[in-house]
Short mmCIF file of C-alpha atoms and ligand atoms in Angstrom, two decimals:
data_model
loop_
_atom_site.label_atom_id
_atom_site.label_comp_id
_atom_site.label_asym_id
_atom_site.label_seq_id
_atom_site.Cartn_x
_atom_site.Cartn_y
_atom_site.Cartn_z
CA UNK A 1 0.00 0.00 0.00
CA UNK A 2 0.94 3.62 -1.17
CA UNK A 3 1.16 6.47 1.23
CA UNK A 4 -1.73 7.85 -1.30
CA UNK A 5 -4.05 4.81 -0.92
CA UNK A 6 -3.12 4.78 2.85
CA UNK A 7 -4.61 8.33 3.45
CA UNK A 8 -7.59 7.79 1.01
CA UNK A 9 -8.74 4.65 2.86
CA UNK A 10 -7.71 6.92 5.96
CA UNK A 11 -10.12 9.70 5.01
CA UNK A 12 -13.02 7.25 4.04
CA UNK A 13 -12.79 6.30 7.80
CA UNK A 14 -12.17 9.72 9.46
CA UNK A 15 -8.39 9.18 10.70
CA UNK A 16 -5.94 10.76 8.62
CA UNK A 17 -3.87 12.30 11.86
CA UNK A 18 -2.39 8.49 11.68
CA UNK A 19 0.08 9.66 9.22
CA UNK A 20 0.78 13.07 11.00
CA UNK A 21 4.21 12.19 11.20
CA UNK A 22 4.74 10.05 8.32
CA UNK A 23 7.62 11.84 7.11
CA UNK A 24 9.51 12.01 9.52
CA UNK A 25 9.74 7.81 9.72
CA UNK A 26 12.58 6.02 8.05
CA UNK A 27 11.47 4.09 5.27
CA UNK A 28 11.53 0.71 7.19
CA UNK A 29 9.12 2.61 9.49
CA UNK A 30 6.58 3.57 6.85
CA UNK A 31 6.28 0.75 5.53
CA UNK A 32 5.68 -1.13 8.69
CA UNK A 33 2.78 1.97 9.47
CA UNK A 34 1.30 1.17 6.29
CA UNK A 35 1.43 -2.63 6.44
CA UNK A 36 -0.70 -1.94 9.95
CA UNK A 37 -2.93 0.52 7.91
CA UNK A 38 -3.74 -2.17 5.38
CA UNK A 39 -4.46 -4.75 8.18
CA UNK A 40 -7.03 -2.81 10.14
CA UNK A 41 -10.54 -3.85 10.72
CA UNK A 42 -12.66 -1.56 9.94
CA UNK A 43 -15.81 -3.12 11.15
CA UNK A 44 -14.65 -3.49 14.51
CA UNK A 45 -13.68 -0.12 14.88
CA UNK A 46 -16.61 1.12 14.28
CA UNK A 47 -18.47 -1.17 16.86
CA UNK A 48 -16.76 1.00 19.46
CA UNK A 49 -19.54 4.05 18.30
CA UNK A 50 -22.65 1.90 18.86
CA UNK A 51 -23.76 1.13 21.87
CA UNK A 52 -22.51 -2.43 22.94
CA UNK A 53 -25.19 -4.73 21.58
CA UNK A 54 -26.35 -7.79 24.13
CA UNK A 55 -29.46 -8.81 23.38
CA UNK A 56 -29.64 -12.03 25.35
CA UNK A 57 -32.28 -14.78 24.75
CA UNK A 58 -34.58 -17.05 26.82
CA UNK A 59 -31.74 -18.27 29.34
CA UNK A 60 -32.23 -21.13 31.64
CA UNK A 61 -30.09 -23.77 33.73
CA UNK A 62 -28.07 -25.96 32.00
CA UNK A 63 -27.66 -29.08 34.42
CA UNK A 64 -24.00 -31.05 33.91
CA UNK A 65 -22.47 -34.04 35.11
CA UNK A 66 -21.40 -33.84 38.59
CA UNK A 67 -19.16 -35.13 40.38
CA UNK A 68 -20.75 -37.71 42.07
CA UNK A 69 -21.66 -39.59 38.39
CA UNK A 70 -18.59 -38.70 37.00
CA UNK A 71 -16.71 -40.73 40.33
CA UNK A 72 -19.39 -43.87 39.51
CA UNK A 73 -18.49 -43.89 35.99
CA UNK A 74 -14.91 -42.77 36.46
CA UNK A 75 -13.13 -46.02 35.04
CA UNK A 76 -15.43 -46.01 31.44
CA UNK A 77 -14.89 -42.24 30.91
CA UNK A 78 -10.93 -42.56 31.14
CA UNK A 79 -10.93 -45.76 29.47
CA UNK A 80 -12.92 -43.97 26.61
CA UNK A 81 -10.48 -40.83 26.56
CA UNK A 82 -7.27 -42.94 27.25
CA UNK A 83 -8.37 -44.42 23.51
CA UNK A 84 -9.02 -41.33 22.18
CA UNK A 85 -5.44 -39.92 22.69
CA UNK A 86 -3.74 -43.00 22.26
CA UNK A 87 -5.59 -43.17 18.80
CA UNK A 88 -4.08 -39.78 18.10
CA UNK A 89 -7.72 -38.07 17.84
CA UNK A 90 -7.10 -35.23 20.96
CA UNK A 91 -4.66 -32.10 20.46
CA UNK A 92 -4.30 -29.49 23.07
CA UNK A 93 -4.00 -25.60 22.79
CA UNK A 94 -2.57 -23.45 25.39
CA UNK A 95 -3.89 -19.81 24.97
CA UNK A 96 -1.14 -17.73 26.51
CA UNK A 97 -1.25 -14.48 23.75
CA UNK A 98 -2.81 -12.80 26.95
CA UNK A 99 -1.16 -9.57 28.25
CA UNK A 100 -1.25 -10.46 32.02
CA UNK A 101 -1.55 -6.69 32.89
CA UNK A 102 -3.46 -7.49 36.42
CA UNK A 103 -0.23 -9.43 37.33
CA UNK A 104 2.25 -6.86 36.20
CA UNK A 105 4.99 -8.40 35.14
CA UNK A 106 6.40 -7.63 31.81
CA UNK A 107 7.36 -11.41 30.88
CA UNK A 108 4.91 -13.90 29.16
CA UNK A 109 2.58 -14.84 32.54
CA UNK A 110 3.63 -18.77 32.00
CA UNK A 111 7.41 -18.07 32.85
CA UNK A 112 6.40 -16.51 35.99
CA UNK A 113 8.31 -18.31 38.61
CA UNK A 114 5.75 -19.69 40.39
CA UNK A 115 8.27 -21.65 42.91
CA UNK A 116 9.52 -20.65 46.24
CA UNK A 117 12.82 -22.83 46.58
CA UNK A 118 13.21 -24.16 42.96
CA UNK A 119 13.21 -22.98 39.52
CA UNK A 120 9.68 -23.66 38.51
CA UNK A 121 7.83 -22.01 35.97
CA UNK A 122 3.97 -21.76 35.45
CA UNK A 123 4.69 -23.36 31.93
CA UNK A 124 6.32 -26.23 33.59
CA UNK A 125 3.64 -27.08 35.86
CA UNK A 126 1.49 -26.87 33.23
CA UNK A 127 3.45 -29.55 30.87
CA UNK A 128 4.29 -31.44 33.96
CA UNK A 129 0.24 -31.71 34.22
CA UNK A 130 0.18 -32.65 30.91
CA UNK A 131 3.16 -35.29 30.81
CA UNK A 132 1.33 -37.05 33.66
CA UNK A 133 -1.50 -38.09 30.97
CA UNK A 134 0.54 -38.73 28.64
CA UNK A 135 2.45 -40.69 30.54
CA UNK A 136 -0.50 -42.71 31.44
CA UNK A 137 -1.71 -42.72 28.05
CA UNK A 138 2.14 -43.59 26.58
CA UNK A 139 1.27 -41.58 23.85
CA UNK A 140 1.89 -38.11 23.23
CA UNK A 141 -0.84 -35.11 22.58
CA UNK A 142 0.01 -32.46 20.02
CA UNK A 143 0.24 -29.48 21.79
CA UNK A 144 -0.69 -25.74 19.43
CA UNK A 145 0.45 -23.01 22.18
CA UNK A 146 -0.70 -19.27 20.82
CA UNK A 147 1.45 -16.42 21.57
CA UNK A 148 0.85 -13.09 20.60
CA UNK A 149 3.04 -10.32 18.63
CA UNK A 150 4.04 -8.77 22.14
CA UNK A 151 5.45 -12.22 23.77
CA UNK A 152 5.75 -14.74 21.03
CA UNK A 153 9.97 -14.54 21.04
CA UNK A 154 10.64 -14.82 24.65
CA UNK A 155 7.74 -17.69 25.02
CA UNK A 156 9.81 -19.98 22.31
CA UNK A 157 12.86 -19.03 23.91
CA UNK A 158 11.73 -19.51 27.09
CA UNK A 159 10.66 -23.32 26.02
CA UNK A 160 13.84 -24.06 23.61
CA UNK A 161 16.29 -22.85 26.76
CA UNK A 162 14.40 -25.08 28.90
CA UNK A 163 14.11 -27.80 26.78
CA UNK A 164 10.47 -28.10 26.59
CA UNK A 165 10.63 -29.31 30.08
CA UNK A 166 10.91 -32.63 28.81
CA UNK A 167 7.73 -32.91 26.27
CA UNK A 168 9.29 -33.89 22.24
CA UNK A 169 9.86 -30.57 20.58
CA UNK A 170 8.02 -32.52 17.89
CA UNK A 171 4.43 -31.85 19.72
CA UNK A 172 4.96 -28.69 20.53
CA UNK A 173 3.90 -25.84 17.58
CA UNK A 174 3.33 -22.35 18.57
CA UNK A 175 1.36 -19.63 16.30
CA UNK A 176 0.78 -15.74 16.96
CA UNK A 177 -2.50 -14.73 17.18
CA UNK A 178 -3.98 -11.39 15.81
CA UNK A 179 -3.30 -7.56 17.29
CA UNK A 180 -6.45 -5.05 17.37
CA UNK A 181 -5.76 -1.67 17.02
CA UNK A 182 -7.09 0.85 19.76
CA UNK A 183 -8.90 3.95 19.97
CA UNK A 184 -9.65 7.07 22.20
CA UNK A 185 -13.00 7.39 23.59
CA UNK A 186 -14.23 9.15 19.85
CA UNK A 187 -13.18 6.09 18.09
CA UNK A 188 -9.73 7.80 16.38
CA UNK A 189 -6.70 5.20 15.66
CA UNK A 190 -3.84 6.19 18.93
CA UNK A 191 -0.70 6.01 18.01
CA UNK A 192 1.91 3.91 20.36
CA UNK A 193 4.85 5.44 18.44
CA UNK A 194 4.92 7.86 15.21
CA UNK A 195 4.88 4.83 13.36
CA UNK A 196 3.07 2.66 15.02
CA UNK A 197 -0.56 1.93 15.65
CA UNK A 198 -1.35 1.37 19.26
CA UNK A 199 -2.54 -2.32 19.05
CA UNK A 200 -3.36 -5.40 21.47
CA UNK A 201 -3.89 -8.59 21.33
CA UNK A 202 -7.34 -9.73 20.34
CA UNK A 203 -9.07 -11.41 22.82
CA UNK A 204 -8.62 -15.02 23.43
CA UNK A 205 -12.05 -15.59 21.11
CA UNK A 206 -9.86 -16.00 17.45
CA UNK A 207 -7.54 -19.05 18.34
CA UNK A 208 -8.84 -21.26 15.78
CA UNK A 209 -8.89 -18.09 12.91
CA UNK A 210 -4.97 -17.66 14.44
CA UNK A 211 -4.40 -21.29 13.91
CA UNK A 212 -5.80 -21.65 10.68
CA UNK A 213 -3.80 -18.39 9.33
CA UNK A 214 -0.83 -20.02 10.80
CA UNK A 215 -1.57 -23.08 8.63
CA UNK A 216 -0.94 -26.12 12.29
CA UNK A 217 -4.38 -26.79 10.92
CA UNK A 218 -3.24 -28.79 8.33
CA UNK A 219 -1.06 -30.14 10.89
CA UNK A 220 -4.19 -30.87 13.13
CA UNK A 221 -5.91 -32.28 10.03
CA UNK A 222 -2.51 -34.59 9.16
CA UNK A 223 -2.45 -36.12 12.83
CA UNK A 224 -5.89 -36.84 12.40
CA UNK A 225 -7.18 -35.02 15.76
CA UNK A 226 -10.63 -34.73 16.47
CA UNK A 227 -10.38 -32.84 19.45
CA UNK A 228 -9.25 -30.17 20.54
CA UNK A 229 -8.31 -28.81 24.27
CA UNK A 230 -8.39 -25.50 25.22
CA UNK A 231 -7.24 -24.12 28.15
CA UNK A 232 -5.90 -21.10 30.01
CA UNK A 233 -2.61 -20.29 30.93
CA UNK A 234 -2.63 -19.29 34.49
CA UNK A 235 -4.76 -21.72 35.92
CA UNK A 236 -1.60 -24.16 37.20
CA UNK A 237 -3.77 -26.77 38.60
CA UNK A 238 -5.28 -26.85 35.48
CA UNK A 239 -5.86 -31.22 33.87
CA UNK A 240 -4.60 -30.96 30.22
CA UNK A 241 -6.42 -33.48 28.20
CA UNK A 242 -7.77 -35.10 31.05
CA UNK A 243 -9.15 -38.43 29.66
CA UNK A 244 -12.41 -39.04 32.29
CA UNK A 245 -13.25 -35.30 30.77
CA UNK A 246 -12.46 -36.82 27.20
CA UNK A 247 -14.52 -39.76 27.35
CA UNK A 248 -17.66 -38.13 29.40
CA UNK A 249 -17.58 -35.73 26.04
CA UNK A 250 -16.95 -37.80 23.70
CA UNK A 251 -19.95 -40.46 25.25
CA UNK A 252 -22.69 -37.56 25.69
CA UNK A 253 -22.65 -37.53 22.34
CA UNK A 254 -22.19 -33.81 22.64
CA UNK A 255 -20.11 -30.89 20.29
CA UNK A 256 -18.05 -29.64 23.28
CA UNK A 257 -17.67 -29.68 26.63
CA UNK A 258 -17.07 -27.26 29.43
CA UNK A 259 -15.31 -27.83 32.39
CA UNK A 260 -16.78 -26.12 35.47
CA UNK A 261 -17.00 -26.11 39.18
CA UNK A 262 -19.62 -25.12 41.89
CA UNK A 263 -19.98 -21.92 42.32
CA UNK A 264 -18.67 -20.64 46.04
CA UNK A 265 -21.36 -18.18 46.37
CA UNK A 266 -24.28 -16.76 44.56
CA UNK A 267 -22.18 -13.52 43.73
CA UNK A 268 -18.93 -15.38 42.98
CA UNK A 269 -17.75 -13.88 39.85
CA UNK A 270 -16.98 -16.17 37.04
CA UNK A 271 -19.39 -17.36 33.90
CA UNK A 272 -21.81 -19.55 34.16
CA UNK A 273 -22.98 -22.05 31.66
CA UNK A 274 -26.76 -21.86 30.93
CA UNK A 275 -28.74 -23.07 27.83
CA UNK A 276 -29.81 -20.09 25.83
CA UNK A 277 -33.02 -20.05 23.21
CA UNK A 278 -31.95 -23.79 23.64
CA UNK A 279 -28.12 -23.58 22.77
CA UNK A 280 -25.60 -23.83 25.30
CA UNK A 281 -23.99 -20.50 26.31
CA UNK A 282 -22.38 -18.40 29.37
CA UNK A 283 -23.69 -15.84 31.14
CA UNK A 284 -21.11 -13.46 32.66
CA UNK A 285 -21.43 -12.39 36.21
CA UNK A 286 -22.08 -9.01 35.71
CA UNK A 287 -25.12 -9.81 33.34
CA UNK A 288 -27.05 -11.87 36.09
CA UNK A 289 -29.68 -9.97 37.97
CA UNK A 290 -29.64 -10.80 41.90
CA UNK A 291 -32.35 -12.91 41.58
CA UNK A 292 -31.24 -14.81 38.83
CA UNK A 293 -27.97 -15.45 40.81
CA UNK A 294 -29.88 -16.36 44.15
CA UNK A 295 -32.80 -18.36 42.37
CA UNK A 296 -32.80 -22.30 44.14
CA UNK A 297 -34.09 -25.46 42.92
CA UNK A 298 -36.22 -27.93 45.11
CA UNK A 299 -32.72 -29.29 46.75
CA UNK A 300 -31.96 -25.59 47.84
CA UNK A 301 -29.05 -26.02 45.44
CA UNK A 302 -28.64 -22.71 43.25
CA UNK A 303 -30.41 -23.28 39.91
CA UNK A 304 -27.11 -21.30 38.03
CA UNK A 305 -24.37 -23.13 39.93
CA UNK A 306 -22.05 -23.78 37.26
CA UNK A 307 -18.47 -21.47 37.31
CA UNK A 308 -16.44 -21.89 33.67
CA UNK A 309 -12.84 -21.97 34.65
CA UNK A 310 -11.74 -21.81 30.59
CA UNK A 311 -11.17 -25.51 29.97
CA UNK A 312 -12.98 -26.67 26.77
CA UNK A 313 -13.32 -29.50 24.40
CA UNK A 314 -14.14 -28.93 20.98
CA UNK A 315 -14.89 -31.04 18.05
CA UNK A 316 -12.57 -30.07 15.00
CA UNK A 317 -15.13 -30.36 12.49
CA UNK A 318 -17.42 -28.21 14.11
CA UNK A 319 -15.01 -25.14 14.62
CA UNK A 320 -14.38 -25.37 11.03
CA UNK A 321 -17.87 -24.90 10.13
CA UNK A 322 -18.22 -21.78 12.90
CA UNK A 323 -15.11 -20.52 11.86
CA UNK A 324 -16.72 -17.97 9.12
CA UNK A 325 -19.32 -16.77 11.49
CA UNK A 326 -19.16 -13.41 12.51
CA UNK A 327 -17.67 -13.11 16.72
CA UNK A 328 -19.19 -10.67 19.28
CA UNK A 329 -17.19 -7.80 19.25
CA UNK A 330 -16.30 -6.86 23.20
CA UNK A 331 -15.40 -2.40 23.93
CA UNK A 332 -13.47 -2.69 26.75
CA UNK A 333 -12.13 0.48 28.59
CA UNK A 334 -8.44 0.80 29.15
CA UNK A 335 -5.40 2.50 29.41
CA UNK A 336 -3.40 2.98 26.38
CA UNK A 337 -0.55 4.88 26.17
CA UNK A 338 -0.27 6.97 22.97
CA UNK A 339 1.39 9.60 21.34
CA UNK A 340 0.23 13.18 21.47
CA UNK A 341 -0.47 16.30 18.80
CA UNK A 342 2.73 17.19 20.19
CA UNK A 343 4.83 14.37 18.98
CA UNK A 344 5.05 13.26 23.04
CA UNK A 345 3.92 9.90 24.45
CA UNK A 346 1.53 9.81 27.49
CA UNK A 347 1.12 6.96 30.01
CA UNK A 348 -2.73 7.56 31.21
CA UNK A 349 -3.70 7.16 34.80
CA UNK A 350 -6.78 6.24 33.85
CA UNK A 351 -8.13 4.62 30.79
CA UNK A 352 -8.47 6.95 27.97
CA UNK A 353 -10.18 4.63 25.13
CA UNK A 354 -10.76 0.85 24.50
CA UNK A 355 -9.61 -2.06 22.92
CA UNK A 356 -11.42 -4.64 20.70
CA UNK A 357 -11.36 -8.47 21.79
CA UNK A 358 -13.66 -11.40 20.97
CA UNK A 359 -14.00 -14.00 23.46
CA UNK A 360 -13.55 -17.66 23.44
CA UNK A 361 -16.48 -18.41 25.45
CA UNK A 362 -18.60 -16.44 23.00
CA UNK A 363 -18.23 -19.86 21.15
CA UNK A 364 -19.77 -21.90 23.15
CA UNK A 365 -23.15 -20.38 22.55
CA UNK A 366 -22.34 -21.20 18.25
CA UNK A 367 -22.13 -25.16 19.34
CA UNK A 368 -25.59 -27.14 19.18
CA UNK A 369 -24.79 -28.68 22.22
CA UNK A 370 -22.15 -28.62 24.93
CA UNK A 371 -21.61 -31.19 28.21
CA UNK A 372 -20.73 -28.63 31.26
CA UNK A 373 -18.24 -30.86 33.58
CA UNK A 374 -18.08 -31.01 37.02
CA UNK A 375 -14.29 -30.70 38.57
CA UNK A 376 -13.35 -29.95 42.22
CA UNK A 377 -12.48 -26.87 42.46
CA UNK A 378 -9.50 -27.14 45.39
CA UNK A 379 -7.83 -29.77 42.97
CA UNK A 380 -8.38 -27.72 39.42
CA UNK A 381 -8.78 -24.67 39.61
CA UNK A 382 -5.91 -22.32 40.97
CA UNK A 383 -5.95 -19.10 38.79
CA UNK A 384 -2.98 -16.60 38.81
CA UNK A 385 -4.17 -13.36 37.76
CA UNK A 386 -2.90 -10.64 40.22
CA UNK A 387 -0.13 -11.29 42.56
CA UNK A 388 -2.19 -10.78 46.34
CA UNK A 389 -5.21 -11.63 47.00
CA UNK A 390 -7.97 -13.55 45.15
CA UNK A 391 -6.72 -15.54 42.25
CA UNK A 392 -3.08 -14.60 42.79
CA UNK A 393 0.17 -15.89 42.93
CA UNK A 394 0.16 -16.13 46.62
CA UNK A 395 -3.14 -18.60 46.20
CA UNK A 396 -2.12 -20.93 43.54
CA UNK A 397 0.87 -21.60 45.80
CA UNK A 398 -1.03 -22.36 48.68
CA UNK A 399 -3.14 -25.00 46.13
CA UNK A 400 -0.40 -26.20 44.62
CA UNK A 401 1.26 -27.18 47.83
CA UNK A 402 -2.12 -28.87 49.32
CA UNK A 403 -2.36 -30.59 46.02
CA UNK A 404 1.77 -31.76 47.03
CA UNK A 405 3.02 -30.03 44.20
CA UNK A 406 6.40 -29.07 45.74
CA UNK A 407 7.58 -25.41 45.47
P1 UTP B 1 -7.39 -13.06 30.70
O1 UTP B 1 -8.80 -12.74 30.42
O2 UTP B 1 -7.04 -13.35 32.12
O3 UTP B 1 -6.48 -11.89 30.11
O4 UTP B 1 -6.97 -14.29 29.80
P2 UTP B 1 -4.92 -11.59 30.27
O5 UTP B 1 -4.58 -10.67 29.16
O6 UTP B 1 -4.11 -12.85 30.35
O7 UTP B 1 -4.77 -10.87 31.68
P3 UTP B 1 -5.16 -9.37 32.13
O8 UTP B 1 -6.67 -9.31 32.02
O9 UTP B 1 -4.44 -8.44 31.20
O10 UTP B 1 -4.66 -9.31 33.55
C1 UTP B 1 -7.48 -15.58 29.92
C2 UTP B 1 -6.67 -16.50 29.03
O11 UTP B 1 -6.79 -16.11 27.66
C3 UTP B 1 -5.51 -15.83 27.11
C4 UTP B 1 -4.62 -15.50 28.29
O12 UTP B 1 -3.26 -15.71 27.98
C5 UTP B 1 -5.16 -16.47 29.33
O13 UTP B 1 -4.66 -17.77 29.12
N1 UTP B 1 -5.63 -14.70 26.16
C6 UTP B 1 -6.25 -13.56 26.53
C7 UTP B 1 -5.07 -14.82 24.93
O14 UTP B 1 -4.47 -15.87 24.59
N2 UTP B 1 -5.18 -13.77 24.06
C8 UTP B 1 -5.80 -12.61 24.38
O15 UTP B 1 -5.86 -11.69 23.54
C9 UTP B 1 -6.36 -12.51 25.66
#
């Protein structure tokens, strides 16, 4: 693209100050500004002017299999998944293109050292989580783990320096996922640099588009995997291609499946899985009404119990026919730190525009059907997201070491 069709395309949209200091970039430097022109999404920039749209439908409880079944049919389920990933049908993707920002530390969030008196990373535990099924299952699971632009080089580093922590190098494939530019609070481009558009990762919603682009579909498609696991990055307790969760899946006869656990309280603030106009879906915390959050079944048991802690199962062939369909476009407020008319760059205090993600549990609501898991929560769910407090550092050790992971 031409610094002409740049600023026409520009004008069309209303944000010609992006080239304000065009000529005063190196040539390298205009040409990377102009590659990041060409890439921007128009449409989602301009979802920042409407009004957030969230037109919900008829939403009701979505009952799962609990624990108690799960422990009666234990030995069929793993039997069932065990075959599954020895048959080479399961592949697992680690979404860690995430920024961390709650945690503040300006390294990927999975080589946070997450040990008190040894060198050990969150990406270890995670691996060594997964090495203990695969060990089981003497047979190795693919594993697709998606950086982003900002932390891509120092995640493959950090894995090639530490040998993968002893999963084959073979397995292991990692892709970048896609940057979404940012805007002030009247929907103009910022600037992070004269010649750069202030961008951010996407959201953790376009990991299959990301994987596809990358082309490790074909490689999911030559390895003949069926399924895919998707989990988060910070949750260090987390069971990676856990084969009772395969097989209960793969028997219900089900699209996907959700792993969740009981919510602590009514107000507790995490997703919960619900059946929507008859689909599965998730309703976030801060769309439940009090009374939808308190309402109790015959048992006294909430009706809405159900917490997502971002562990899915999805069947391939059914993300590639959702892949085309449009994603809910999430605003959401931040601070950005941009360049001013006066050439200087400002760190807000407070945010000063928003960024555009879509989010992965958006898909569950574009299966036909999904199987919401029951897990205990003191044995699989240990979040790190800040570094005191709730879901910190400080409380995934304290898990970790009652579940005798030694730190
Ligand atoms: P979070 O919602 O906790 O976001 O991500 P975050 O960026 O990691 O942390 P904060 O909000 O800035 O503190 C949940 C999971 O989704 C991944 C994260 O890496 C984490 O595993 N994620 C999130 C992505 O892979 N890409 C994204 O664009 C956002």
């Amino acid at each position: 693209m031409t610094k002409e069709e740049a600023l026409q395309l520009l004008q069309k949209h209303n944000q010609e100050h992006v080239l304000a200091y065009f000529d005063s970039l190196t040539e390298e430097e205009q040409k990377e500004l102009l590659t990041q022109i060409k890439a921007v999404d128009w449409d989602v920039i301009e979802s920042a002017k409407s009004e957030e749209e969230n037109k919900r439908g008829e939403i009701a409880p979505l009952g799962a299999v609990e624990i108690k079944e799960i422990e009666a049919r234990r030995e069929e389920f793993v039997e069932e998944g065990l075959k599954y990933i020895r048959e080479g049908k399961v592949g697992a993707i680690l979404l860690a293109g995430g920024m961390g920002t709650r945690l503040g530390f300006d390294q990927p969030k999975g080589t946070y050292p997450i040990g008190e008196t040894r060198d050990l990373s969150i990406f270890e535990c995670l691996i060594n989580n997964l090495l203990e099924v695969t060990d089981m299952a003497e047979a190795y699971v693919p594993l697709y783990i998606m950086t982003s632009e900002k932390n891509h080089e120092a995640t493959v580093k950090f894995f090639e320096d530490k040998n993968y922590f002893g999963y084959p190098e073979s397995d292991v494939h990692f892709f970048i996922q896609d940057m979404a530019p940012a805007v002030d609070y009247n929907g103009k481009l910022l600037l992070e640099e004269k010649g750069r558009l202030a961008t951010s990762p996407n959201g953790n919603g376009g990991w299959f588009t990301s994987l596809h682009k990358s082309g490790l579909l074909d490689d999911v498609h030559n390895r003949g995997v069926e399924w895919l696991n998707i989990f988060a990055v910070d949750n260090v307790l987390q069971r990676i291609a856990d084969p009772a969760f395969i097989g209960a899946t793969v028997l219900s006869g089900k699209e996907s499946g959700s792993k969740v656990v009981r919510k602590a309280a009514p107000e507790e603030r995490v997703g919960v899985l619900c059946s929507e106009d008859g689909r599965p879906s998730i309703v976030e915390y801060y769309e439940m009404s009090d009374e939808m959050a308190n309402l109790r079944d015959d048992e006294g048991e909430l009706m809405y119990r159900f917490g997502v802690i971002l562990n899915y199962l999805f069947r391939v062939d059914r993300l590639e026919d959702i892949m085309a369909n449009h994603m809910h476009v999430h605003v959401v407020e931040k601070k950005i730190p941009f360049i001013n008319e006066k050439g200087e760059l400002v760190k807000p205090e407070e945010p000063n525009g928003y960024k555009f993600e879509t989010l992965i549990l958006d898909m569950i609501n574009m299966m036909e059907s999904n199987l919401p898991y029951e897990v205990v929560r003191e044995k699989e769910f240990a979040p790190v997201k800040n570094l005191h407090g709730t879901d910190s550092v400080d409380s995934a050790r304290e898990l970790l070491k009652a579940n005798g992971v030694e730190l």
